[in-house]
Coordinates of N, CA, C and O in Angstrom, one line a residue:
X1 N 192.0 38.0 -33.0 CA 191.7 39.7 -34.2 C 193.3 40.6 -34.7 O 194.0 40.3 -33.4
X2 N 192.7 40.9 -36.2 CA 194.1 41.3 -36.3 C 194.2 42.6 -35.4 O 193.3 43.1 -35.1
X3 N 195.8 43.4 -35.4 CA 195.6 44.5 -34.5 C 195.2 46.1 -35.3 O 195.0 46.6 -33.8
X4 N 195.0 45.4 -36.3 CA 194.3 46.8 -36.6 C 192.6 47.3 -35.5 O 192.9 48.9 -35.9
X5 N 192.4 46.3 -35.5 CA 191.3 46.9 -34.7 C 191.6 47.4 -33.4 O 190.4 47.6 -32.6
X6 N 191.9 47.4 -33.1 CA 192.6 47.3 -31.6 C 193.5 48.7 -31.1 O 194.8 48.8 -31.9
X7 N 192.5 49.3 -30.1 CA 193.8 50.7 -30.0 C 194.3 50.2 -28.1 O 193.4 50.5 -27.3
X8 N 195.4 49.5 -27.6 CA 195.9 49.5 -26.8 C 195.1 50.2 -25.4 O 195.0 50.0 -24.2
X9 N 196.2 51.6 -25.6 CA 195.5 52.6 -24.6 C 193.7 52.1 -24.4 O 193.7 52.7 -23.6
X10 N 192.9 52.7 -25.9 CA 191.6 52.3 -25.5 C 191.1 51.6 -24.9 O 190.5 51.5 -24.0
X11 N 192.1 49.9 -25.0 CA 190.9 49.1 -24.3 C 192.1 49.1 -22.7 O 191.0 48.6 -21.9
X12 N 192.8 49.7 -22.6 CA 193.4 49.8 -21.3 C 192.4 51.0 -20.3 O 191.9 50.5 -19.4
X13 N 192.3 52.0 -21.2 CA 191.0 53.3 -20.5 C 189.7 52.4 -20.0 O 188.9 52.8 -18.9
X14 N 189.4 51.5 -21.3 CA 187.9 50.5 -20.9 C 188.2 49.5 -19.8 O 187.7 49.9 -19.1
X15 N 188.8 49.0 -19.8 CA 189.8 48.2 -17.9 C 190.1 49.1 -17.1 O 189.1 48.8 -16.3
X16 N 190.1 50.3 -16.7 CA 189.9 51.2 -16.0 C 189.1 51.5 -15.2 O 188.5 51.9 -14.3
X17 N 188.0 52.1 -16.4 CA 186.6 52.4 -16.3 C 186.2 51.2 -15.5 O 185.1 51.1 -15.2
X18 N 186.0 49.8 -16.4 CA 185.6 48.9 -16.0 C 185.6 48.3 -14.0 O 184.5 48.0 -13.3
X19 N 186.6 48.3 -14.3 CA 187.1 48.4 -12.3 C 186.8 50.1 -11.9 O 185.9 49.0 -10.2
X20 N 186.3 51.1 -12.4 CA 186.2 51.7 -11.0 C 184.5 52.1 -10.5 O 184.1 52.1 -10.0
X21 N 183.8 51.3 -12.0 CA 182.6 51.1 -11.7 C 181.9 49.9 -11.0 O 180.5 50.4 -10.6
X22 N 182.8 49.3 -10.6 CA 182.5 48.5 -9.7 C 182.0 49.1 -8.1 O 181.2 49.4 -7.5
X23 N 182.5 50.4 -8.1 CA 182.4 51.1 -6.9 C 181.9 52.7 -7.0 O 181.6 52.9 -5.7
X24 N 181.9 52.8 -8.0 CA 180.8 54.2 -8.1 C 180.0 54.1 -9.4 O 180.4 53.9 -10.5
X25 N 178.8 54.8 -8.8 CA 178.1 54.2 -10.2 C 178.2 55.7 -11.1 O 178.3 55.0 -12.6
X26 N 178.7 56.4 -11.3 CA 179.1 57.7 -11.7 C 179.7 56.8 -13.1 O 179.9 57.5 -14.5
X27 N 180.4 56.0 -13.1 CA 181.4 55.1 -13.9 C 180.7 54.7 -15.1 O 181.2 54.5 -15.9
X28 N 179.2 54.3 -15.1 CA 178.6 53.6 -15.5 C 178.3 54.4 -17.1 O 178.5 53.8 -18.5
X29 N 178.3 55.6 -17.4 CA 177.5 56.0 -18.6 C 178.7 56.2 -18.6 O 178.9 56.0 -20.8
X30 N 179.6 56.1 -18.3 CA 181.1 56.6 -19.1 C 180.8 55.5 -20.0 O 181.9 55.2 -20.4
X31 N 181.6 53.6 -18.9 CA 181.7 52.8 -19.5 C 181.3 52.3 -21.1 O 181.4 51.8 -21.9
X32 N 179.7 52.8 -21.2 CA 178.7 52.6 -21.9 C 179.1 53.2 -23.3 O 179.6 52.6 -24.4
X33 N 179.9 54.9 -22.7 CA 180.5 55.4 -24.2 C 181.2 54.8 -25.2 O 181.6 54.8 -25.7
X34 N 182.6 54.5 -23.3 CA 183.6 53.9 -23.9 C 183.8 52.6 -24.7 O 183.8 52.5 -25.7
X35 N 182.7 51.0 -24.4 CA 182.4 50.5 -25.2 C 181.9 50.4 -26.5 O 182.3 50.1 -27.4
X36 N 181.4 51.3 -26.7 CA 180.4 52.3 -27.9 C 181.6 52.8 -28.9 O 181.7 52.5 -29.7
X37 N 182.1 53.7 -28.3 CA 183.5 53.7 -28.8 C 183.9 53.4 -29.6 O 184.1 53.0 -30.8
X38 N 184.2 52.3 -28.7 CA 185.6 51.1 -29.4 C 184.8 50.5 -30.6 O 185.4 49.8 -31.4
X39 N 183.9 49.6 -30.0 CA 183.4 49.2 -31.6 C 182.9 49.7 -32.6 O 183.3 49.2 -33.6
X40 N 182.5 51.1 -32.4 CA 182.4 52.1 -34.2 C 183.7 52.3 -34.8 O 184.1 51.9 -35.7
X41 N 185.0 52.2 -33.9 CA 186.3 52.4 -34.3 C 186.1 51.1 -34.8 O 186.7 50.7 -36.4
X42 N 185.7 49.6 -34.7 CA 186.3 48.1 -35.3 C 185.3 48.3 -36.2 O 185.6 47.7 -37.0
X43 N 184.1 49.1 -36.2 CA 182.9 48.9 -37.5 C 183.4 49.5 -38.4 O 183.6 49.1 -39.8
X44 N 184.7 51.1 -38.4 CA 185.6 51.8 -38.8 C 186.4 50.8 -39.9 O 186.8 51.0 -41.3
X45 N 187.5 50.0 -39.0 CA 188.1 49.2 -39.7 C 187.5 47.8 -40.4 O 188.5 47.9 -41.5
X46 N 186.7 47.7 -40.3 CA 186.0 46.5 -40.8 C 185.4 46.9 -42.6 O 186.0 46.4 -42.9
X47 N 185.1 48.0 -42.4 CA 184.8 48.4 -43.7 C 185.7 49.0 -45.1 O 185.6 48.4 -45.5
X48 N 186.9 49.5 -43.6 CA 187.9 49.8 -44.6 C 188.5 48.1 -44.9 O 189.3 48.0 -46.1
X49 N 188.5 47.4 -44.4 CA 189.1 46.3 -44.5 C 188.7 45.7 -45.8 O 189.5 45.3 -46.5
X50 N 187.3 45.8 -45.8 CA 186.4 45.4 -47.1 C 186.7 46.0 -48.2 O 186.8 45.7 -49.9
X51 N 186.9 47.5 -48.1 CA 187.5 48.5 -49.4 C 189.1 48.1 -49.8 O 188.8 47.5 -51.2
X52 N 189.8 47.6 -48.9 CA 190.7 47.6 -49.3 C 191.2 45.8 -50.1 O 192.0 45.4 -51.0
X53 N 190.2 44.7 -49.5 CA 190.1 43.4 -50.2 C 189.7 43.5 -51.8 O 190.5 43.2 -52.9
X54 N 188.9 44.4 -51.9 CA 188.3 44.6 -53.1 C 189.2 45.7 -53.8 O 189.3 45.3 -55.4
X55 N 190.1 46.5 -53.6 CA 191.3 47.1 -53.9 C 191.6 46.4 -54.8 O 192.9 46.6 -55.6
X56 N 192.3 44.9 -53.8 CA 193.3 44.3 -54.2 C 193.5 43.6 -55.3 O 193.7 43.0 -56.2
X57 N 191.7 43.3 -55.0 CA 190.7 42.2 -56.7 C 191.1 43.4 -58.0 O 191.0 42.0 -59.0
X58 N 191.2 44.7 -57.8 CA 191.3 45.0 -58.8 C 192.7 45.3 -59.7 O 192.6 46.2 -60.7
X59 N 193.9 44.9 -58.7 CA 195.0 45.1 -59.6 C 195.7 44.1 -60.3 O 194.4 43.3 -61.1
X60 N 195.8 45.2 -61.2 CA 196.7 44.3 -62.1 C 196.0 43.5 -63.4 O 195.5 42.6 -63.7
X61 N 195.2 44.7 -64.2 CA 194.0 44.1 -64.9 C 192.9 44.1 -64.7 O 192.0 43.4 -65.7
X62 N 192.8 44.7 -63.7 CA 191.5 44.6 -63.0 C 190.5 43.5 -62.9 O 189.9 43.0 -63.1
X63 N 189.7 43.6 -64.9 CA 188.7 42.6 -65.9 C 188.9 41.5 -65.5 O 188.6 40.7 -65.0
X64 N 191.0 40.9 -65.5 CA 191.1 40.3 -65.4 C 191.0 38.8 -63.8 O 191.0 37.7 -64.3
X65 N 190.5 39.5 -63.5 CA 190.8 39.2 -62.1 C 189.1 38.7 -61.5 O 188.6 38.0 -60.5
X66 N 188.3 38.7 -62.8 CA 187.2 38.4 -62.7 C 185.8 37.8 -63.8 O 186.3 37.4 -64.2
X67 N 185.4 36.5 -62.9 CA 184.8 35.7 -63.4 C 183.4 36.1 -64.7 O 183.3 36.1 -65.9
X68 N 183.1 37.1 -64.3 CA 181.8 38.1 -64.7 C 182.1 39.2 -64.8 O 182.6 40.3 -63.6
X69 N 180.9 40.4 -65.3 CA 181.6 41.4 -65.3 C 180.6 42.6 -64.2 O 180.9 43.0 -62.9
X70 N 179.4 41.2 -64.1 CA 178.8 42.2 -62.6 C 179.9 41.7 -61.4 O 179.5 42.4 -60.8
X71 N 180.3 40.5 -60.6 CA 181.4 41.0 -59.7 C 182.0 41.3 -60.3 O 182.6 42.3 -59.6
X72 N 182.8 41.9 -61.1 CA 183.3 43.0 -61.1 C 183.0 44.8 -61.2 O 183.5 45.5 -60.0
X73 N 181.7 44.6 -61.6 CA 181.0 46.0 -61.1 C 180.5 46.0 -58.4 O 180.7 47.0 -58.8
X74 N 180.6 45.2 -59.2 CA 179.8 44.9 -57.5 C 181.3 45.1 -56.0 O 181.4 45.9 -55.7
X75 N 182.4 45.0 -57.1 CA 183.7 45.2 -56.2 C 184.0 46.6 -56.5 O 184.6 47.2 -55.9
X76 N 183.7 47.4 -57.5 CA 184.0 48.5 -57.8 C 183.4 49.4 -56.7 O 183.8 50.0 -56.0
X77 N 181.6 49.2 -56.7 CA 181.0 49.6 -55.6 C 181.3 49.4 -54.4 O 181.2 50.4 -53.5
X78 N 181.9 48.1 -54.2 CA 182.4 47.8 -52.7 C 183.4 48.6 -52.6 O 183.3 49.5 -51.2
X79 N 184.0 49.3 -52.9 CA 184.9 50.0 -52.8 C 185.2 51.4 -52.4 O 185.1 51.8 -51.2
X80 N 184.1 52.3 -53.4 CA 182.9 53.5 -52.7 C 181.9 53.3 -51.7 O 181.9 54.5 -50.7
X81 N 181.5 52.3 -51.7 CA 180.4 52.0 -50.3 C 181.2 52.0 -49.2 O 180.8 52.3 -48.1
X82 N 181.9 50.9 -49.0 CA 182.9 50.9 -48.2 C 183.1 52.3 -47.1 O 183.5 53.0 -46.0
X83 N 183.6 52.5 -48.2 CA 184.5 54.7 -48.0 C 184.2 54.8 -47.1 O 183.4 55.8 -46.5
X84 N 182.8 55.1 -47.8 CA 181.5 56.4 -47.2 C 180.8 55.8 -45.7 O 181.0 56.1 -44.7
X85 N 180.9 54.7 -46.1 CA 180.8 54.0 -44.2 C 181.7 54.1 -43.7 O 181.0 54.1 -42.3
X86 N 182.9 53.8 -44.5 CA 183.5 54.3 -42.6 C 183.8 54.9 -42.1 O 183.7 55.9 -40.4
X87 N 183.4 56.7 -43.0 CA 183.5 57.6 -42.5 C 182.1 58.0 -41.3 O 182.3 58.8 -40.4
X88 N 180.8 57.4 -42.0 CA 180.2 57.3 -40.6 C 180.4 56.6 -39.6 O 180.3 57.3 -38.5
X89 N 181.3 55.8 -39.4 CA 181.7 55.1 -38.1 C 182.7 56.2 -37.5 O 182.8 55.9 -36.2
X90 N 183.6 56.6 -37.8 CA 184.3 57.6 -37.3 C 184.0 58.7 -37.0 O 184.0 58.9 -35.9
X91 N 182.9 58.8 -37.7 CA 182.2 60.0 -37.3 C 181.5 59.5 -36.2 O 181.9 60.9 -34.9
X92 N 181.2 58.7 -36.1 CA 180.3 58.3 -34.7 C 181.3 58.0 -33.7 O 180.8 58.7 -32.7
X93 N 182.8 57.8 -34.0 CA 183.8 58.1 -32.8 C 184.3 58.7 -32.6 O 184.6 59.2 -31.8
X94 N 183.9 60.3 -33.4 CA 184.0 61.5 -32.6 C 183.3 62.1 -32.1 O 183.6 62.5 -31.2
X95 N 182.1 61.3 -32.0 CA 180.9 62.1 -31.4 C 180.8 61.1 -29.8 O 180.2 61.8 -28.6
X96 N 180.8 60.2 -30.1 CA 181.7 60.1 -28.6 C 182.7 59.9 -27.4 O 182.7 60.6 -26.4
X97 N 183.4 60.6 -28.4 CA 185.2 61.3 -27.6 C 184.3 62.1 -27.8 O 184.9 63.4 -26.4
X98 N 184.3 63.0 -27.9 CA 184.1 64.2 -27.7 C 182.9 64.8 -26.5 O 182.7 65.3 -25.0
X99 N 181.9 63.4 -26.4 CA 180.7 63.3 -24.9 C 181.8 63.1 -24.0 O 181.4 63.7 -22.5
X100 N 182.7 62.1 -24.2 CA 183.2 61.2 -22.7 C 184.7 62.7 -23.3 O 184.8 63.4 -21.4
X101 N 184.7 63.9 -23.4 CA 185.9 64.3 -23.3 C 185.4 65.9 -22.4 O 185.8 66.8 -21.2
X102 N 183.9 66.1 -22.8 CA 182.9 66.9 -22.2 C 183.1 67.1 -20.9 O 182.5 67.3 -20.0
X103 N 183.3 65.6 -20.3 CA 183.2 65.6 -18.4 C 184.5 66.3 -18.2 O 184.7 66.0 -16.5
X104 N 185.5 66.7 -19.5 CA 186.9 67.3 -18.5 C 187.3 68.5 -19.1 O 187.2 68.9 -20.6
X105 N 187.6 69.1 -18.1 CA 187.9 70.8 -18.5 C 189.6 71.1 -18.6 O 189.8 72.1 -18.2
X106 N 190.2 70.4 -18.8 CA 191.9 70.2 -18.5 C 192.3 70.9 -19.4 O 192.0 70.4 -21.0
X107 N 193.3 71.9 -19.5 CA 194.0 72.4 -20.8 C 195.1 71.1 -21.4 O 194.6 71.7 -23.1
X108 N 195.2 70.3 -20.5 CA 195.8 69.9 -21.3 C 195.4 68.5 -22.4 O 195.4 68.4 -23.1
X109 N 194.0 68.2 -22.3 CA 192.6 67.6 -23.2 C 192.8 68.8 -24.0 O 192.6 68.6 -25.3
X110 N 192.5 70.0 -23.5 CA 191.8 70.7 -24.5 C 192.9 70.8 -25.7 O 192.6 71.3 -27.2
X111 N 194.3 70.7 -25.5 CA 195.3 71.2 -26.0 C 195.4 69.4 -27.5 O 195.2 69.9 -28.4
X112 N 194.3 68.1 -26.8 CA 194.9 67.6 -27.8 C 193.6 67.6 -28.4 O 194.1 67.1 -30.2
X113 N 192.3 68.0 -27.8 CA 191.5 68.3 -29.3 C 191.2 69.4 -29.5 O 191.0 69.2 -31.5
X114 N 192.3 70.7 -29.4 CA 192.6 71.4 -30.2 C 193.6 70.9 -31.7 O 193.0 71.2 -32.5
X115 N 194.8 70.4 -30.9 CA 195.0 69.9 -32.3 C 194.6 69.0 -33.2 O 194.9 68.5 -34.6
X116 N 193.2 68.5 -33.1 CA 193.0 67.8 -34.2 C 191.7 68.3 -35.0 O 190.4 67.6 -35.3
X117 N 190.7 69.9 -34.4 CA 189.8 70.0 -34.3 C 189.3 70.0 -36.0 O 188.6 69.6 -36.4
X118 N 190.6 70.7 -36.5 CA 190.3 71.3 -38.0 C 190.7 69.7 -38.7 O 189.8 69.7 -39.4
X119 N 191.0 68.8 -38.8 CA 190.7 67.6 -39.2 C 189.8 66.7 -38.5 O 188.7 66.4 -39.7
X120 N 188.8 67.0 -37.6 CA 188.2 66.5 -36.9 C 186.6 67.2 -37.6 O 185.5 66.1 -38.2
X121 N 187.0 68.6 -37.5 CA 186.1 69.2 -38.6 C 185.8 69.0 -40.0 O 184.7 68.6 -40.9
X122 N 186.4 68.4 -40.5 CA 187.0 68.5 -42.1 C 186.4 66.9 -42.8 O 185.8 66.6 -43.5
X123 N 186.5 65.7 -41.7 CA 185.9 64.9 -41.7 C 184.7 64.4 -41.3 O 183.9 63.9 -42.1
X124 N 183.3 65.7 -40.5 CA 182.1 65.9 -40.4 C 181.6 66.3 -42.0 O 180.7 65.6 -41.9
X125 N 182.4 67.2 -41.9 CA 181.9 67.5 -43.1 C 181.8 66.8 -44.8 O 180.8 66.9 -45.2
X126 N 182.9 66.6 -45.0 CA 183.1 65.4 -45.9 C 181.7 64.0 -45.5 O 180.9 63.6 -46.7
X127 N 181.2 63.3 -44.7 CA 180.8 62.4 -44.2 C 179.1 63.0 -44.5 O 178.2 62.7 -44.8
X128 N 179.3 64.5 -43.8 CA 177.6 65.0 -44.1 C 176.9 65.2 -45.4 O 176.7 65.2 -45.8
X129 N 178.2 65.7 -45.9 CA 178.0 66.0 -47.8 C 177.5 65.2 -48.6 O 176.8 65.0 -49.2
X130 N 178.5 63.7 -48.2 CA 178.0 62.5 -48.9 C 177.2 61.7 -48.2 O 177.0 60.5 -48.9
X131 N 177.2 61.2 -47.1 CA 176.5 60.4 -46.7 C 175.3 61.0 -45.4 O 174.3 60.2 -46.2
X132 N 175.2 61.5 -45.4 CA 174.3 62.0 -43.4 C 173.0 62.7 -43.9 O 171.9 62.6 -44.1
X133 N 173.7 63.6 -44.8 CA 172.7 65.1 -45.2 C 173.3 66.0 -46.8 O 173.6 66.5 -46.6
X134 N 173.0 64.2 -47.6 CA 173.4 65.2 -48.8 C 172.4 66.0 -49.6 O 173.0 66.4 -50.6
X135 N 170.7 66.3 -48.6 CA 170.2 67.1 -49.5 C 170.5 68.8 -49.2 O 169.4 69.5 -49.9
X136 N 171.4 68.6 -48.3 CA 171.5 70.3 -47.3 C 172.7 70.5 -48.2 O 173.7 70.3 -48.3
X137 N 172.9 72.1 -48.8 CA 173.6 72.7 -49.2 C 174.4 72.0 -50.0 O 173.8 71.7 -50.7
X138 N 175.8 71.8 -50.4 CA 176.7 71.3 -51.3 C 176.2 68.9 -50.9 O 176.2 68.5 -50.2
X139 N 175.4 69.3 -52.4 CA 174.9 67.8 -52.0 C 176.0 66.9 -53.4 O 175.5 66.7 -53.9
X140 N 175.7 65.5 -53.3 CA 175.7 64.4 -53.8 C 175.3 64.3 -55.4 O 174.3 64.8 -55.5
X141 N 176.2 64.5 -56.6 CA 174.9 64.9 -57.6 C 175.5 63.6 -58.4 O 176.8 64.2 -58.6
X142 N 175.6 62.3 -59.0 CA 175.4 61.6 -60.1 C 176.4 60.4 -59.0 O 176.6 60.4 -57.9
X143 N 177.0 59.4 -59.4 CA 177.8 58.8 -59.0 C 179.1 58.9 -58.7 O 179.8 60.4 -59.4
X144 N 179.9 58.6 -57.9 CA 181.7 58.7 -57.1 C 181.9 58.8 -58.7 O 182.0 58.3 -59.7
X145 N 183.4 59.7 -58.6 CA 184.3 60.0 -59.9 C 185.2 59.2 -60.9 O 186.1 59.0 -61.4
X146 N 185.7 58.6 -59.2 CA 187.3 57.5 -59.4 C 187.5 58.1 -58.0 O 187.5 57.6 -57.2
X147 N 188.8 57.3 -57.9 CA 189.7 56.1 -57.2 C 191.1 56.3 -57.5 O 191.6 55.9 -58.9
X148 N 192.0 55.5 -56.6 CA 193.3 55.2 -56.8 C 193.3 53.7 -56.1 O 192.4 53.3 -55.4
X149 N 194.7 53.5 -56.4 CA 194.8 51.5 -55.7 C 195.0 52.2 -54.3 O 195.1 50.9 -53.7
X150 N 195.4 53.2 -53.8 CA 195.4 53.6 -51.8 C 194.1 53.4 -51.2 O 194.2 53.7 -50.1
X151 N 193.0 53.8 -52.2 CA 191.9 53.7 -51.4 C 191.4 55.1 -51.2 O 190.6 55.1 -50.3
X152 N 191.4 56.0 -51.9 CA 191.1 57.6 -52.6 C 190.0 57.3 -52.9 O 190.2 56.8 -54.0
X153 N 189.1 57.6 -52.7 CA 187.7 58.2 -53.5 C 187.2 59.1 -54.1 O 187.6 60.2 -52.9
X154 N 186.9 59.5 -55.1 CA 186.7 60.7 -55.8 C 185.0 60.8 -55.7 O 184.5 60.6 -56.4
X155 N 184.8 62.1 -55.4 CA 183.0 62.8 -55.8 C 183.4 64.2 -55.7 O 183.6 64.5 -55.7
X156 N 182.0 64.3 -56.9 CA 182.2 65.8 -57.6 C 180.0 66.5 -57.0 O 179.7 65.1 -56.7
X157 N 180.5 67.1 -56.3 CA 179.1 67.1 -56.0 C 178.4 69.0 -56.2 O 179.6 69.7 -56.7
X158 N 177.3 69.0 -55.7 CA 176.2 70.4 -56.4 C 175.7 70.7 -55.4 O 175.2 70.2 -54.7
X159 N 175.8 71.7 -55.6 CA 174.9 73.1 -54.3 C 173.6 72.9 -55.1 O 173.4 73.3 -56.3
X160 N 172.2 72.3 -54.5 CA 170.6 71.9 -55.4 C 170.2 73.5 -55.5 O 169.7 73.8 -56.1
X161 N 170.9 74.6 -54.7 CA 170.0 75.9 -54.7 C 171.1 76.7 -56.2 O 170.6 77.5 -56.4
X162 N 172.1 76.0 -56.2 CA 172.8 77.0 -56.8 C 173.6 76.0 -57.8 O 174.7 75.4 -57.9
X163 N 172.9 76.0 -59.5 CA 173.5 74.3 -59.8 C 175.1 74.9 -60.4 O 175.4 73.7 -61.1
X164 N 175.7 75.8 -60.8 CA 176.9 76.2 -61.4 C 177.2 76.2 -60.4 O 179.1 75.9 -60.8
X165 N 177.4 76.0 -59.1 CA 178.3 75.9 -57.7 C 178.8 74.0 -58.0 O 177.9 73.4 -57.8
X166 N 179.8 73.6 -58.2 CA 180.3 72.4 -57.1 C 181.6 72.1 -57.0 O 182.2 73.8 -56.3
X167 N 181.7 71.2 -56.6 CA 182.8 70.8 -54.9 C 183.1 69.3 -55.7 O 182.7 68.4 -55.4
X168 N 184.5 69.2 -55.5 CA 185.4 68.5 -55.6 C 185.5 67.7 -54.2 O 186.1 68.3 -53.5
X169 N 185.1 66.5 -53.6 CA 185.4 66.0 -52.4 C 186.2 64.7 -52.2 O 185.6 64.0 -53.6
X170 N 187.4 64.7 -51.8 CA 188.3 62.7 -51.4 C 188.4 62.3 -50.9 O 188.5 63.3 -49.3
X171 N 187.4 61.5 -50.4 CA 187.7 60.2 -49.0 C 189.2 60.1 -49.1 O 189.3 59.0 -50.1
X172 N 189.9 59.6 -48.1 CA 190.9 58.8 -47.7 C 190.8 57.7 -46.5 O 191.4 58.4 -45.7
X173 N 189.8 57.0 -46.8 CA 189.2 56.3 -45.9 C 191.1 55.5 -44.4 O 190.6 55.9 -43.5
X174 N 192.0 55.2 -45.6 CA 193.3 54.2 -44.5 C 193.4 56.0 -43.7 O 194.2 55.4 -42.8
X175 N 194.1 56.6 -44.0 CA 194.6 58.3 -43.3 C 194.0 58.9 -42.2 O 194.3 58.7 -41.6
X176 N 192.8 59.2 -42.9 CA 191.7 59.4 -42.1 C 191.7 58.2 -40.8 O 191.4 58.7 -39.5
X177 N 191.7 56.9 -40.6 CA 191.5 56.3 -39.6 C 192.9 56.3 -39.0 O 192.9 55.9 -37.7
X178 N 193.9 56.0 -39.4 CA 195.3 56.1 -38.2 C 195.1 57.5 -37.8 O 195.7 57.6 -36.6
X179 N 194.9 58.4 -38.7 CA 194.6 59.8 -38.0 C 193.9 59.9 -36.5 O 194.2 60.1 -35.4
X180 N 192.3 59.3 -36.8 CA 191.3 58.5 -35.4 C 192.4 58.2 -34.4 O 192.3 58.1 -33.3
X181 N 193.1 57.3 -35.2 CA 193.7 56.1 -34.4 C 194.6 57.0 -33.0 O 194.4 56.1 -31.4
X182 N 195.7 57.9 -33.8 CA 196.4 58.6 -33.3 C 195.3 59.3 -32.5 O 195.9 59.5 -31.1
X183 N 194.4 60.1 -32.5 CA 193.2 60.9 -31.4 C 193.1 60.4 -30.3 O 193.0 60.2 -29.7
X184 N 192.7 59.1 -30.2 CA 192.2 58.0 -29.7 C 192.4 57.8 -28.4 O 193.0 57.4 -27.4
X185 N 194.5 57.4 -29.4 CA 195.3 56.8 -28.0 C 195.5 58.5 -27.4 O 196.0 57.3 -26.4
X186 N 195.7 59.1 -27.8 CA 196.1 60.4 -27.0 C 194.7 60.7 -25.7 O 195.4 60.9 -24.6
X187 N 193.7 61.2 -26.4 CA 192.5 60.6 -25.4 C 192.4 60.2 -24.7 O 193.0 60.3 -23.2
X188 N 192.8 58.7 -24.6 CA 192.8 57.0 -23.5 C 193.9 57.7 -22.6 O 193.7 57.4 -21.2
X189 N 194.9 58.1 -23.6 CA 195.9 58.2 -22.0 C 196.4 59.3 -21.4 O 196.4 59.5 -20.0
X190 N 195.5 60.2 -21.7 CA 195.1 61.4 -20.8 C 194.3 60.6 -19.7 O 194.5 61.6 -19.1
X191 N 192.8 60.2 -20.2 CA 192.3 59.4 -19.3 C 192.8 58.7 -17.7 O 192.7 58.1 -17.1
X192 N 193.7 57.9 -18.4 CA 194.1 56.9 -17.9 C 195.2 57.7 -17.0 O 194.9 57.2 -15.5
X193 N 196.2 58.4 -17.2 CA 196.7 58.5 -16.0 C 195.5 59.8 -15.2 O 196.3 60.1 -14.2
X194 N 195.0 60.2 -16.1 CA 193.7 61.3 -15.1 C 193.3 59.8 -13.5 O 193.3 60.4 -12.5
X195 N 193.0 58.6 -14.2 CA 191.8 58.0 -13.5 C 193.0 57.3 -12.5 O 192.3 56.3 -11.6
X196 N 193.7 56.8 -13.3 CA 194.8 56.3 -12.1 C 195.9 56.6 -11.3 O 195.4 58.0 -11.0

C-alpha cells in the first residue's frame, strides 16, 4: 500500500495497545478508537488521491484529455466532491483523537493539542459549513466557484438569515492532510512513550 496511507507511529501505537489489551480489558475501547482513527485517516487519503488523479487529468488543455464533455464534467465534480469528503474523514479523525486524548491530562499532551487547536477549529468549521451543517448560520449557496491545480477548491457561502452576508471558504485537502498527519504522529508518539 502507498506510504501516504501509513503513519508509522500510529501503527506502533495500535500495536502497543493491541499487546496491552491481552492483559487488561480497559484497553479494548482505546484499541477500537485507534483502529477507527487509522481507518478514517486512510479514507481521507483515498479521497485526496482520487482528487489528485482527477486534477492530473485536467492538466494541459483540460478538455483535450476527455473523449466527451460528460467525462470532463464528472472529473470536475470529483475534484470538488473528494475535497469535501476528505474533510468529513479528517474531522472524524479529530473526533477520535480528542476521545483518545481525554484519557490523559498531561501537560505535554495538552501542549501538543494546543499547538494544533486553531488549525483543528478551522478544519471543523470549514467541514461544518460545507458538508455537515450547511443550513445553519453560514450555508453553502450555489456551486463551488473555483479550483487550482494543487487541489485547493473555493466555495462562496451566504448566511440564509442575512442574504447580504457572504463568506469565501477555501478547502486545501492535501495541506490539511499533512498537518493532520503531523498531529497524529505527535499524539501517537506521546502515548507510545507513556505506555512503553
